[in-house]
Short mmCIF file of C-alpha atoms and ligand atoms in Angstrom, two decimals:
data_model
loop_
_atom_site.label_atom_id
_atom_site.label_comp_id
_atom_site.label_asym_id
_atom_site.label_seq_id
_atom_site.Cartn_x
_atom_site.Cartn_y
_atom_site.Cartn_z
CA UNK A 59 8.27 49.06 56.54
CA UNK A 60 11.72 50.29 57.64
CA UNK A 61 12.61 54.00 58.57
CA UNK A 62 16.73 52.95 58.01
CA UNK A 63 18.22 53.40 54.91
CA UNK A 64 18.46 50.48 52.90
CA UNK A 65 21.12 49.02 50.43
CA UNK A 66 21.20 46.05 48.09
CA UNK A 67 24.25 44.67 47.04
CA UNK A 68 25.15 42.35 44.70
CA UNK A 69 28.06 39.45 45.23
CA UNK A 70 27.06 40.08 48.83
CA UNK A 71 28.11 36.34 50.20
CA UNK A 72 32.17 37.00 50.38
CA UNK A 73 34.67 39.78 49.47
CA UNK A 74 33.85 43.09 48.76
CA UNK A 75 30.42 42.74 48.83
CA UNK A 76 30.61 41.37 52.47
CA UNK A 77 32.36 44.00 53.18
CA UNK A 78 30.46 46.51 51.77
CA UNK A 79 27.18 44.94 53.67
CA UNK A 80 29.28 44.89 56.99
CA UNK A 81 30.13 48.60 56.44
CA UNK A 82 26.46 49.46 55.61
CA UNK A 83 25.49 47.85 58.92
CA UNK A 84 27.59 49.65 60.70
CA UNK A 85 26.22 53.02 59.25
CA UNK A 86 22.71 51.99 60.07
CA UNK A 87 21.55 50.77 56.98
CA UNK A 88 19.17 47.74 56.33
CA UNK A 89 20.87 45.44 54.27
CA UNK A 90 19.81 43.25 51.54
CA UNK A 91 22.11 40.38 50.24
CA UNK A 92 22.40 39.16 47.31
CA UNK A 93 24.23 35.79 46.50
CA UNK A 94 24.59 32.58 44.13
CA UNK A 95 26.12 29.91 45.16
CA UNK A 96 27.50 30.76 48.75
CA UNK A 97 24.23 30.26 50.46
CA UNK A 98 25.58 29.44 54.19
CA UNK A 99 28.74 32.35 53.96
CA UNK A 100 25.26 34.41 53.08
CA UNK A 101 23.67 33.15 56.04
CA UNK A 102 26.12 33.62 58.31
CA UNK A 103 27.01 37.08 57.08
CA UNK A 104 23.26 37.68 57.56
CA UNK A 105 23.43 36.44 60.91
CA UNK A 106 26.59 38.75 61.77
CA UNK A 107 24.78 41.49 60.62
CA UNK A 108 21.28 40.93 62.88
CA UNK A 109 24.07 40.60 65.90
CA UNK A 110 24.82 43.95 64.96
CA UNK A 111 21.26 45.22 64.72
CA UNK A 112 20.54 45.53 61.16
CA UNK A 113 17.63 44.62 59.65
CA UNK A 114 18.78 41.96 56.79
CA UNK A 115 17.08 40.33 54.13
CA UNK A 116 18.81 37.60 51.98
CA UNK A 117 18.21 36.98 48.28
CA UNK A 118 19.42 34.14 46.01
CA UNK A 119 19.62 35.52 42.49
CA UNK A 120 22.19 34.79 39.31
CA UNK A 121 22.49 38.33 38.05
CA UNK A 122 22.63 37.26 34.81
CA UNK A 123 19.34 36.28 35.04
CA UNK A 124 17.21 38.79 34.19
CA UNK A 125 13.73 36.88 36.14
CA UNK A 126 15.66 35.92 38.81
CA UNK A 127 16.87 40.15 39.30
CA UNK A 128 13.17 40.60 38.69
CA UNK A 129 12.48 38.56 41.91
CA UNK A 130 15.34 39.69 44.06
CA UNK A 131 14.16 43.26 43.39
CA UNK A 132 10.49 42.72 44.04
CA UNK A 133 11.12 40.81 47.55
CA UNK A 134 13.38 43.44 48.57
CA UNK A 135 10.90 46.08 47.89
CA UNK A 136 8.31 44.15 49.81
CA UNK A 137 10.24 43.28 52.42
CA UNK A 138 11.82 47.15 53.02
CA UNK A 139 9.85 49.36 51.09
CA UNK A 140 12.43 51.20 48.83
CA UNK A 141 16.21 50.92 47.46
CA UNK A 142 18.60 53.85 48.45
CA UNK A 143 21.45 52.50 47.36
CA UNK A 144 22.47 49.82 44.71
CA UNK A 145 25.80 48.26 44.99
CA UNK A 146 26.48 45.86 41.95
CA UNK A 147 29.50 44.21 43.07
CA UNK A 148 28.84 40.61 41.82
CA UNK A 149 31.44 39.41 39.51
CA UNK A 150 33.80 36.54 37.92
CA UNK A 151 36.94 36.23 36.68
CA UNK A 152 38.71 33.46 34.78
CA UNK A 153 42.33 33.85 32.85
CA UNK A 154 43.26 32.39 29.74
CA UNK A 155 45.07 33.41 25.92
CA UNK A 156 41.94 35.17 24.04
CA UNK A 157 42.87 32.34 21.69
CA UNK A 158 40.69 29.92 23.99
CA UNK A 159 38.32 31.58 24.78
CA UNK A 160 34.95 29.83 24.19
CA UNK A 161 31.78 31.46 23.04
CA UNK A 162 30.03 30.25 26.17
CA UNK A 163 33.10 31.59 28.25
CA UNK A 164 32.71 35.05 27.08
CA UNK A 165 28.97 35.02 27.15
CA UNK A 166 29.26 33.83 31.09
CA UNK A 167 31.95 36.66 31.47
CA UNK A 168 29.78 39.27 30.15
CA UNK A 169 26.45 37.81 31.32
CA UNK A 170 27.25 38.22 34.83
CA UNK A 171 30.10 41.06 34.80
CA UNK A 172 28.00 43.59 32.44
CA UNK A 173 24.48 41.96 31.70
CA UNK A 174 24.32 41.72 35.99
CA UNK A 175 24.68 45.48 36.02
CA UNK A 176 22.35 46.14 33.26
CA UNK A 177 19.84 43.82 35.15
CA UNK A 178 20.15 45.31 38.85
CA UNK A 179 19.73 48.72 37.60
CA UNK A 180 17.14 48.50 35.01
CA UNK A 181 15.05 46.63 38.26
CA UNK A 182 16.10 49.09 41.07
CA UNK A 183 15.32 51.99 38.64
CA UNK A 184 11.31 52.00 38.52
CA UNK A 185 11.75 52.93 42.78
CA UNK A 186 14.72 55.55 42.53
CA UNK A 187 12.75 57.44 39.60
CA UNK A 188 9.86 57.55 41.32
CA UNK A 189 10.91 59.03 44.98
CA UNK A 190 13.63 61.24 42.21
CA UNK A 191 16.43 59.74 44.72
CA UNK A 192 19.15 57.11 44.81
CA UNK A 193 22.72 56.29 44.61
CA UNK A 194 23.95 53.26 42.62
CA UNK A 195 27.76 51.93 42.26
CA UNK A 196 29.39 49.72 39.53
CA UNK A 197 32.18 47.26 40.44
CA UNK A 198 34.88 47.78 37.61
CA UNK A 199 38.09 46.94 37.56
CA UNK A 200 41.57 48.67 36.78
CA UNK A 201 41.73 46.17 33.96
CA UNK A 202 38.14 47.97 32.81
CA UNK A 203 40.31 50.76 32.47
CA UNK A 204 43.89 49.96 30.55
CA UNK A 205 43.22 45.74 29.73
CA UNK A 206 44.55 42.76 31.59
CA UNK A 207 46.21 40.55 28.86
CA UNK A 208 44.97 36.73 29.66
CA UNK A 209 41.93 38.73 30.90
CA UNK A 210 40.54 39.92 27.08
CA UNK A 211 36.72 38.89 28.67
CA UNK A 212 36.77 40.43 31.81
CA UNK A 213 38.84 43.56 30.58
CA UNK A 214 35.66 44.05 27.92
CA UNK A 215 33.12 43.76 30.36
CA UNK A 216 34.63 45.83 33.29
CA UNK A 217 34.95 48.43 30.57
CA UNK A 218 31.49 48.01 29.27
CA UNK A 219 30.90 48.48 32.98
CA UNK A 220 32.75 52.12 32.91
CA UNK A 221 30.93 53.17 30.14
CA UNK A 222 27.43 51.95 31.50
CA UNK A 223 28.04 54.06 34.23
CA UNK A 224 28.92 57.62 33.00
CA UNK A 225 26.07 57.25 30.18
CA UNK A 226 23.66 56.07 32.92
CA UNK A 227 24.85 59.03 35.08
CA UNK A 228 23.65 61.71 32.20
CA UNK A 229 20.23 59.80 31.97
CA UNK A 230 19.57 60.08 35.48
CA UNK A 231 21.32 63.29 37.13
CA UNK A 232 17.72 65.04 36.09
CA UNK A 233 16.18 62.24 38.21
CA UNK A 234 18.33 63.29 41.48
CA UNK A 235 20.00 59.62 41.04
CA UNK A 236 24.04 59.13 41.20
CA UNK A 237 25.93 56.79 39.23
CA UNK A 238 29.50 55.89 40.18
CA UNK A 239 32.00 53.38 39.51
CA UNK A 240 34.58 51.98 41.24
CA UNK A 241 37.36 50.45 39.65
CA UNK A 242 39.81 48.54 42.20
CA UNK A 243 43.40 47.29 41.88
CA UNK A 244 44.53 43.87 43.61
CA UNK A 245 42.80 43.30 46.31
CA UNK A 246 43.09 40.58 49.05
CA UNK A 247 39.66 38.16 48.01
CA UNK A 248 38.38 34.71 46.62
CA UNK A 249 38.75 35.94 43.47
CA UNK A 250 42.91 36.38 43.40
CA UNK A 251 42.77 32.99 45.47
CA UNK A 252 44.42 31.23 42.77
CA UNK A 253 47.41 33.33 42.09
CA UNK A 254 50.73 32.02 43.09
CA UNK A 255 52.55 33.70 46.15
CA UNK A 256 55.14 34.78 43.54
CA UNK A 257 52.70 36.63 41.43
CA UNK A 258 50.92 37.89 44.30
CA UNK A 259 54.52 39.66 45.59
CA UNK A 260 55.09 41.07 41.84
CA UNK A 261 52.12 42.16 41.82
CA UNK A 262 52.64 43.91 45.10
CA UNK A 263 55.91 45.09 43.91
CA UNK A 264 54.04 46.57 41.17
CA UNK A 265 52.03 48.81 43.08
CA UNK A 266 53.55 52.12 44.43
CA UNK A 267 52.07 51.56 47.59
CA UNK A 268 53.94 47.87 47.70
CA UNK A 269 50.95 45.66 48.90
CA UNK A 270 47.67 44.57 47.74
CA UNK A 271 44.52 46.29 48.81
CA UNK A 272 41.96 45.20 51.41
CA UNK A 273 38.07 44.57 50.78
CA UNK A 274 37.55 47.39 53.69
CA UNK A 275 39.29 50.21 51.39
CA UNK A 276 36.93 49.28 48.75
CA UNK A 277 33.89 49.28 51.07
CA UNK A 278 35.34 52.73 51.91
CA UNK A 279 35.11 54.12 48.47
CA UNK A 280 31.55 52.83 47.66
CA UNK A 281 30.52 54.56 51.14
CA UNK A 282 32.25 57.64 50.45
CA UNK A 283 30.12 57.67 46.76
CA UNK A 284 27.00 56.72 48.55
CA UNK A 285 27.67 59.52 51.54
CA UNK A 286 26.69 62.92 51.51
CA UNK A 287 30.20 63.65 51.13
CA UNK A 288 29.94 62.06 47.75
CA UNK A 289 26.68 64.03 46.69
CA UNK A 290 28.27 65.97 44.29
CA UNK A 291 30.07 62.84 42.42
CA UNK A 292 28.34 61.44 39.50
CA UNK A 293 29.61 58.94 36.36
CA UNK A 294 32.67 58.71 37.56
CA UNK A 295 35.39 56.26 38.62
CA UNK A 296 37.39 55.93 41.47
CA UNK A 297 40.10 53.74 41.46
CA UNK A 298 41.39 52.50 44.90
CA UNK A 299 44.47 50.85 43.41
CA UNK A 300 47.57 51.81 45.76
CA UNK A 301 48.75 53.81 42.42
CA UNK A 302 49.02 50.82 40.09
CA UNK A 303 47.97 52.10 37.01
CA UNK A 304 47.55 56.74 37.42
P1 NDP B 545 34.71 37.38 45.14
O1 NDP B 545 35.25 36.15 43.94
O2 NDP B 545 35.54 36.85 46.48
O3 NDP B 545 33.18 37.03 45.12
C1 NDP B 545 32.20 37.25 44.35
C2 NDP B 545 31.29 37.61 44.55
O4 NDP B 545 30.14 37.71 43.48
C3 NDP B 545 30.45 36.46 45.44
O5 NDP B 545 29.83 36.68 45.90
C4 NDP B 545 29.40 35.47 44.52
O6 NDP B 545 28.39 35.25 45.04
C5 NDP B 545 29.00 36.51 43.62
N1 NDP B 545 28.68 35.88 42.09
C6 NDP B 545 29.71 35.45 41.64
N2 NDP B 545 28.66 35.43 40.16
C7 NDP B 545 27.41 35.55 40.71
C8 NDP B 545 26.10 35.63 39.73
N3 NDP B 545 25.99 34.95 38.50
N4 NDP B 545 25.15 36.31 40.43
C9 NDP B 545 25.19 36.79 41.51
N5 NDP B 545 26.11 36.39 42.10
C10 NDP B 545 27.55 36.62 41.72
O7 NDP B 545 34.82 38.48 44.32
P2 NDP B 545 35.41 40.40 45.25
O8 NDP B 545 34.69 40.54 45.98
O9 NDP B 545 36.89 40.06 44.68
O10 NDP B 545 34.86 41.10 43.75
C11 NDP B 545 33.87 41.86 44.12
C12 NDP B 545 33.38 42.56 42.55
O11 NDP B 545 35.02 43.66 42.65
C13 NDP B 545 33.72 41.72 41.42
O12 NDP B 545 32.74 42.84 40.37
C14 NDP B 545 34.88 41.96 40.81
O13 NDP B 545 35.21 41.66 39.17
C15 NDP B 545 35.57 43.25 41.39
N6 NDP B 545 36.65 43.68 41.36
C16 NDP B 545 37.71 42.91 42.27
C17 NDP B 545 39.24 43.01 42.23
C18 NDP B 545 40.11 41.64 43.27
O14 NDP B 545 41.29 42.19 43.10
N7 NDP B 545 39.43 41.35 44.08
C19 NDP B 545 39.51 43.73 41.56
C20 NDP B 545 38.93 44.61 40.90
C21 NDP B 545 37.62 44.51 40.84
P3 NDP B 545 28.22 33.65 45.11
O15 NDP B 545 29.72 33.16 46.00
O16 NDP B 545 27.30 33.14 46.33
O17 NDP B 545 27.93 32.27 44.38
#
C-alpha cells in the first residue's frame, strides 16, 4: 500500500487528462491513468511519470461501460488502497447539425460524457464515504454553461455534468467529500485538432485574452480544487476560458 496520496484520472492518455497526471505526479501523488483506445500513449506517459518517481497504475476502461469502470476502480483500489482524488476528464466531442444527430451518436455522446461521470463517481464513492474524505473534479465545458451551435448533444451532456456536480456536492458535503467542476474554454488539445487555422484564429480573437488555453492551465485549476487552497470549494464551476464567457 502506498503512503502517498492517490489520484485516479480518466481520459489520461492525452490532452487535459495527461497534463493533469503530470502535475499530480510532480506534486508527489500516486497516479492511476485511465485510457480507452490510446494504449501506446498511455504506456509512454506511465513511463514518463515513473521516471519522475511516481508510482503509476494503468487501467484500460471505456467509461461509458459500468462493468469496465467497476473493474478499473477495483483494480486501482487493489493496487493502491484508496482513492483520494478522482478526476473525470474522459470526453468526446463532435460537431454536426442537430437535425443530423442520430440516436446512436446521441447515446454515445451522453454515454461517455455524462454516464461516464456517473459510473466513475459511483464506483469511487464507497471508498471515499467510508473514509469520510475525498475530492472529485468533473470536466464540463463553457458549452455546458451557454450552449454551442452544432454541438447540442455535447452541450447537453456537459450541462448535465454541471447539474450532477452541484447535486452531488450537496449530498456528499456531510461525508467530507468535495465535488467541483472545471468548465474550460477552447484548449489546445487534439479535441480541437480538426479546427481550421481560420477557425482557431477566430476563436482566439473572440477570447478577451486573445489566445487559446493550454492543458497545463486547466490542470492547474483542477489541482487548485483538490489542494488545501481549495478546501472550502464544493459544488462550484471554475472556468479557465480566457474570458470567452463571463
Ligand atoms: P482529448 O480529445 O485530447 O482527449 C480525450 C481523452 O478522453 C483521451 O484520453 C481519450 O482516451 C479519453 N476518452 C475518450 N473516450 C473515452 C472513453 N469512452 N472511455 C475512457 N476514456 C475516453 O480531449 P481533452 O483533453 O481536450 O478533453 C478532456 C476533457 O475536457 C473532456 O471531457 C472535454 O470534453 C473537456 N473539455 C475540453 C476542451 C478543449 O477545448 N479541449 C474544452 C472544454 C472541455 P483514448 O484516446 O485512450 O481513447
